[in-house]
Amino acid sequence: MNIATMRARVREDLQDTDAQNYRWSNDEVDGAIERVVREFSLAHPLQQEDDIATTDDSNEIDISSLTKLLKVNSVEFPLDNTPPYYQHFEVWGNSIYMEDEGNGDDARVRWLKQHTLAADSSTIPEHSEETIVLGATGYLATSASLFTVDKATIAGRYATANYLKWGQTRLDRYERKLKAIARDNRVIPMELYSD
């Protein structure tokens, strides 16, 4: 799946497939998709793990290389201890501040990342693609209902209400799915630190 394929699926559900007479521009469709991908990422983020070099005599780790960062979950330093030694830490800007000072060795940072849906790739699981379509079509349909207010349309005076009802129904289904996804991916926070 890529952005072009996702856009086509959204247009198909919206019955907006006439390229000569699109109701929504590609930018509008892509904007709705991007919004839903951001919301989906908060419910089901990508789990990442990177080894980042520490600095001698400094408790600061530069994390500016972690793109689309949502949250840092843990910092393991030093590595290869049994059991693992997890640092107490805080994140400020593009830095992690550990309790212990570094020595030039790597620290293992586990973090959560926003999904991507690009021209050539996607990190969204295949089984969740329909959730993205559902949310994007819901947002676009409700926006169309606002656009049709005080306008003459071939759908008659009920066009606004019909768009709004259909869009809201889809958004309700999308929000239920998103809550279920978030519930299934919930982690119970615990501290696992060894001295």
Tab-separated table of C-alpha atoms in Angstrom:
chain	number	residue	atom	x	y	z
A	1	MET	CA	0.000	0.000	0.000
A	2	ASN	CA	1.188	3.511	-0.797
A	3	ILE	CA	-0.412	6.953	-0.736
A	4	ALA	CA	-1.679	6.704	-4.342
A	5	THR	CA	-3.379	3.358	-3.688
A	6	MET	CA	-4.860	4.632	-0.423
A	7	ARG	CA	-6.117	7.778	-2.181
A	8	ALA	CA	-7.790	5.609	-4.853
A	9	ARG	CA	-9.487	3.482	-2.159
A	10	VAL	CA	-10.758	6.593	-0.397
A	11	ARG	CA	-12.076	8.028	-3.683
A	12	GLU	CA	-13.774	4.717	-4.473
A	13	ASP	CA	-15.644	4.724	-1.153
A	14	LEU	CA	-16.627	8.358	-1.721
A	15	GLN	CA	-17.741	7.560	-5.291
A	16	ASP	CA	-15.374	10.299	-6.453
A	17	THR	CA	-13.593	8.454	-9.265
A	18	ASP	CA	-14.173	10.778	-12.239
A	19	ALA	CA	-10.695	12.280	-12.687
A	20	GLN	CA	-12.111	15.059	-14.887
A	21	ASN	CA	-14.533	16.188	-12.206
A	22	TYR	CA	-13.186	15.339	-8.722
A	23	ARG	CA	-15.203	16.698	-5.813
A	24	TRP	CA	-12.073	16.652	-3.604
A	25	SER	CA	-8.586	17.599	-4.782
A	26	ASN	CA	-5.690	15.200	-4.213
A	27	ASP	CA	-4.382	17.599	-1.554
A	28	GLU	CA	-7.694	17.440	0.318
A	29	VAL	CA	-7.809	13.636	0.165
A	30	ASP	CA	-4.146	13.344	1.173
A	31	GLY	CA	-4.723	15.784	4.038
A	32	ALA	CA	-7.566	13.658	5.406
A	33	ILE	CA	-5.450	10.510	5.048
A	34	GLU	CA	-2.501	12.154	6.841
A	35	ARG	CA	-4.777	13.246	9.678
A	36	VAL	CA	-6.084	9.711	10.127
A	37	VAL	CA	-2.557	8.236	9.959
A	38	ARG	CA	-1.496	10.594	12.792
A	39	GLU	CA	-4.522	9.580	14.874
A	40	PHE	CA	-3.939	5.897	14.105
A	41	SER	CA	-0.297	6.286	15.163
A	42	LEU	CA	-1.351	7.482	18.600
A	43	ALA	CA	-3.497	4.364	19.032
A	44	HIS	CA	-1.057	1.901	17.436
A	45	PRO	CA	2.448	3.411	17.153
A	46	LEU	CA	5.444	1.726	15.577
A	47	GLN	CA	7.796	0.221	18.136
A	48	GLN	CA	11.419	1.112	17.452
A	49	GLU	CA	14.763	0.297	19.021
A	50	ASP	CA	18.005	2.183	18.346
A	51	ASP	CA	21.458	1.995	19.863
A	52	ILE	CA	22.758	5.546	20.321
A	53	ALA	CA	26.257	6.450	21.482
A	54	THR	CA	26.576	8.125	24.863
A	55	THR	CA	29.088	10.894	25.553
A	56	ASP	CA	31.859	10.559	28.135
A	57	ASP	CA	30.959	12.204	31.445
A	58	SER	CA	27.558	13.403	30.180
A	59	ASN	CA	24.105	12.134	31.024
A	60	GLU	CA	22.637	13.647	27.823
A	61	ILE	CA	21.818	11.575	24.716
A	62	ASP	CA	20.996	13.327	21.440
A	63	ILE	CA	17.810	11.866	19.939
A	64	SER	CA	17.374	14.320	17.054
A	65	SER	CA	17.891	11.390	14.650
A	66	LEU	CA	14.681	9.711	15.874
A	67	THR	CA	12.216	11.008	13.289
A	68	LYS	CA	8.460	11.112	13.902
A	69	LEU	CA	9.089	10.393	17.590
A	70	LEU	CA	5.951	10.027	19.694
A	71	LYS	CA	7.399	8.780	22.973
A	72	VAL	CA	10.543	7.289	24.507
A	73	ASN	CA	9.689	4.125	26.452
A	74	SER	CA	13.002	3.061	27.938
A	75	VAL	CA	16.743	3.663	27.973
A	76	GLU	CA	18.982	0.679	28.656
A	77	PHE	CA	22.539	1.570	29.701
A	78	PRO	CA	24.968	-0.038	30.062
A	79	LEU	CA	24.062	-2.788	27.614
A	80	ASP	CA	24.413	-6.546	28.017
A	81	ASN	CA	23.685	-6.631	31.747
A	82	THR	CA	21.606	-9.487	33.099
A	83	PRO	CA	19.024	-8.427	34.099
A	84	PRO	CA	19.010	-5.354	31.830
A	85	TYR	CA	19.804	-2.049	33.534
A	86	TYR	CA	17.180	0.566	32.681
A	87	GLN	CA	17.909	4.204	33.356
A	88	HIS	CA	15.591	6.662	35.019
A	89	PHE	CA	15.376	9.399	32.394
A	90	GLU	CA	13.505	12.411	31.131
A	91	VAL	CA	13.080	13.784	27.632
A	92	TRP	CA	13.555	17.469	26.920
A	93	GLY	CA	13.492	18.680	23.328
A	94	ASN	CA	15.841	16.505	21.266
A	95	SER	CA	17.677	15.084	24.271
A	96	ILE	CA	17.301	12.317	26.807
A	97	TYR	CA	18.775	12.977	30.239
A	98	MET	CA	19.748	9.731	31.991
A	99	GLU	CA	20.429	9.289	35.667
A	100	ASP	CA	23.946	7.909	35.022
A	101	GLU	CA	26.694	9.523	32.956
A	102	GLY	CA	27.750	7.977	29.667
A	103	ASN	CA	31.141	6.502	28.818
A	104	GLY	CA	31.080	6.545	25.003
A	105	ASP	CA	29.327	3.172	24.732
A	106	ASP	CA	25.874	2.761	23.205
A	107	ALA	CA	22.601	3.092	25.069
A	108	ARG	CA	19.576	1.207	23.748
A	109	VAL	CA	16.591	3.518	23.290
A	110	ARG	CA	13.160	1.966	22.803
A	111	TRP	CA	10.663	4.426	21.418
A	112	LEU	CA	7.341	4.843	19.637
A	113	LYS	CA	7.114	6.323	16.159
A	114	GLN	CA	4.381	7.729	13.932
A	115	HIS	CA	3.417	5.576	10.947
A	116	THR	CA	4.248	6.686	7.416
A	117	LEU	CA	2.254	6.366	4.226
A	118	ALA	CA	4.495	7.550	1.398
A	119	ALA	CA	4.681	7.357	-2.390
A	120	ASP	CA	6.623	4.107	-2.308
A	121	SER	CA	5.901	2.483	1.059
A	122	SER	CA	3.730	2.230	4.141
A	123	THR	CA	4.221	1.110	7.729
A	124	ILE	CA	0.495	0.656	8.329
A	125	PRO	CA	-0.394	-3.007	8.899
A	126	GLU	CA	-2.471	-4.424	6.060
A	127	HIS	CA	-5.296	-5.396	8.412
A	128	SER	CA	-5.610	-1.731	9.509
A	129	GLU	CA	-5.735	-0.115	6.073
A	130	GLU	CA	-9.530	-0.160	6.023
A	131	THR	CA	-9.542	1.815	9.277
A	132	ILE	CA	-7.544	4.557	7.544
A	133	VAL	CA	-10.022	4.591	4.632
A	134	LEU	CA	-12.962	4.732	7.041
A	135	GLY	CA	-11.601	7.739	8.920
A	136	ALA	CA	-10.517	9.660	5.824
A	137	THR	CA	-13.874	9.193	4.082
A	138	GLY	CA	-15.709	10.243	7.231
A	139	TYR	CA	-13.717	13.469	7.533
A	140	LEU	CA	-14.085	14.267	3.823
A	141	ALA	CA	-17.838	13.592	3.764
A	142	THR	CA	-18.508	15.774	6.804
A	143	SER	CA	-16.427	18.555	5.248
A	144	ALA	CA	-18.477	18.214	2.045
A	145	SER	CA	-21.667	18.637	4.058
A	146	LEU	CA	-20.420	22.038	5.207
A	147	PHE	CA	-19.502	22.976	1.637
A	148	THR	CA	-22.985	22.196	0.302
A	149	VAL	CA	-24.808	24.479	2.764
A	150	ASP	CA	-26.557	27.276	0.822
A	151	LYS	CA	-25.571	25.757	-2.523
A	152	ALA	CA	-27.817	24.385	-5.227
A	153	THR	CA	-26.948	20.753	-5.944
A	154	ILE	CA	-28.417	18.045	-8.103
A	155	ALA	CA	-28.914	16.018	-4.915
A	156	GLY	CA	-31.506	18.521	-3.783
A	157	ARG	CA	-32.068	20.044	-0.391
A	158	TYR	CA	-31.062	16.866	1.453
A	159	ALA	CA	-27.501	16.779	0.096
A	160	THR	CA	-26.034	18.486	3.164
A	161	ALA	CA	-27.872	16.249	5.622
A	162	ASN	CA	-27.032	13.107	3.655
A	163	TYR	CA	-23.306	13.906	3.499
A	164	LEU	CA	-23.267	14.774	7.162
A	165	LYS	CA	-25.138	11.628	8.221
A	166	TRP	CA	-23.023	9.304	6.051
A	167	GLY	CA	-19.785	10.984	7.137
A	168	GLN	CA	-20.737	10.944	10.808
A	169	THR	CA	-21.698	7.262	10.624
A	170	ARG	CA	-18.288	6.471	9.153
A	171	LEU	CA	-16.506	8.623	11.756
A	172	ASP	CA	-18.398	6.852	14.550
A	173	ARG	CA	-17.300	3.463	13.192
A	174	TYR	CA	-13.732	4.775	12.770
A	175	GLU	CA	-13.592	6.065	16.346
A	176	ARG	CA	-14.883	2.731	17.704
A	177	LYS	CA	-12.227	0.858	15.714
A	178	LEU	CA	-9.528	3.283	16.875
A	179	LYS	CA	-10.540	2.817	20.515
A	180	ALA	CA	-10.448	-0.972	20.094
A	181	ILE	CA	-6.999	-0.764	18.498
A	182	ALA	CA	-5.746	1.459	21.325
A	183	ARG	CA	-7.226	-0.891	23.933
A	184	ASP	CA	-5.538	-3.895	22.310
A	185	ASN	CA	-2.183	-2.083	22.231
A	186	ARG	CA	-2.344	-0.671	25.730
A	187	VAL	CA	0.712	-1.303	27.834
A	188	ILE	CA	0.487	-1.360	31.596
A	189	PRO	CA	3.339	0.872	32.800
A	190	MET	CA	5.771	-0.704	35.225
A	191	GLU	CA	9.228	0.230	36.383
A	192	LEU	CA	11.861	-2.435	35.914
A	193	TYR	CA	15.072	-1.013	37.296
A	194	SER	CA	17.916	-2.946	38.846
A	195	ASP	CA	20.603	-1.542	41.097
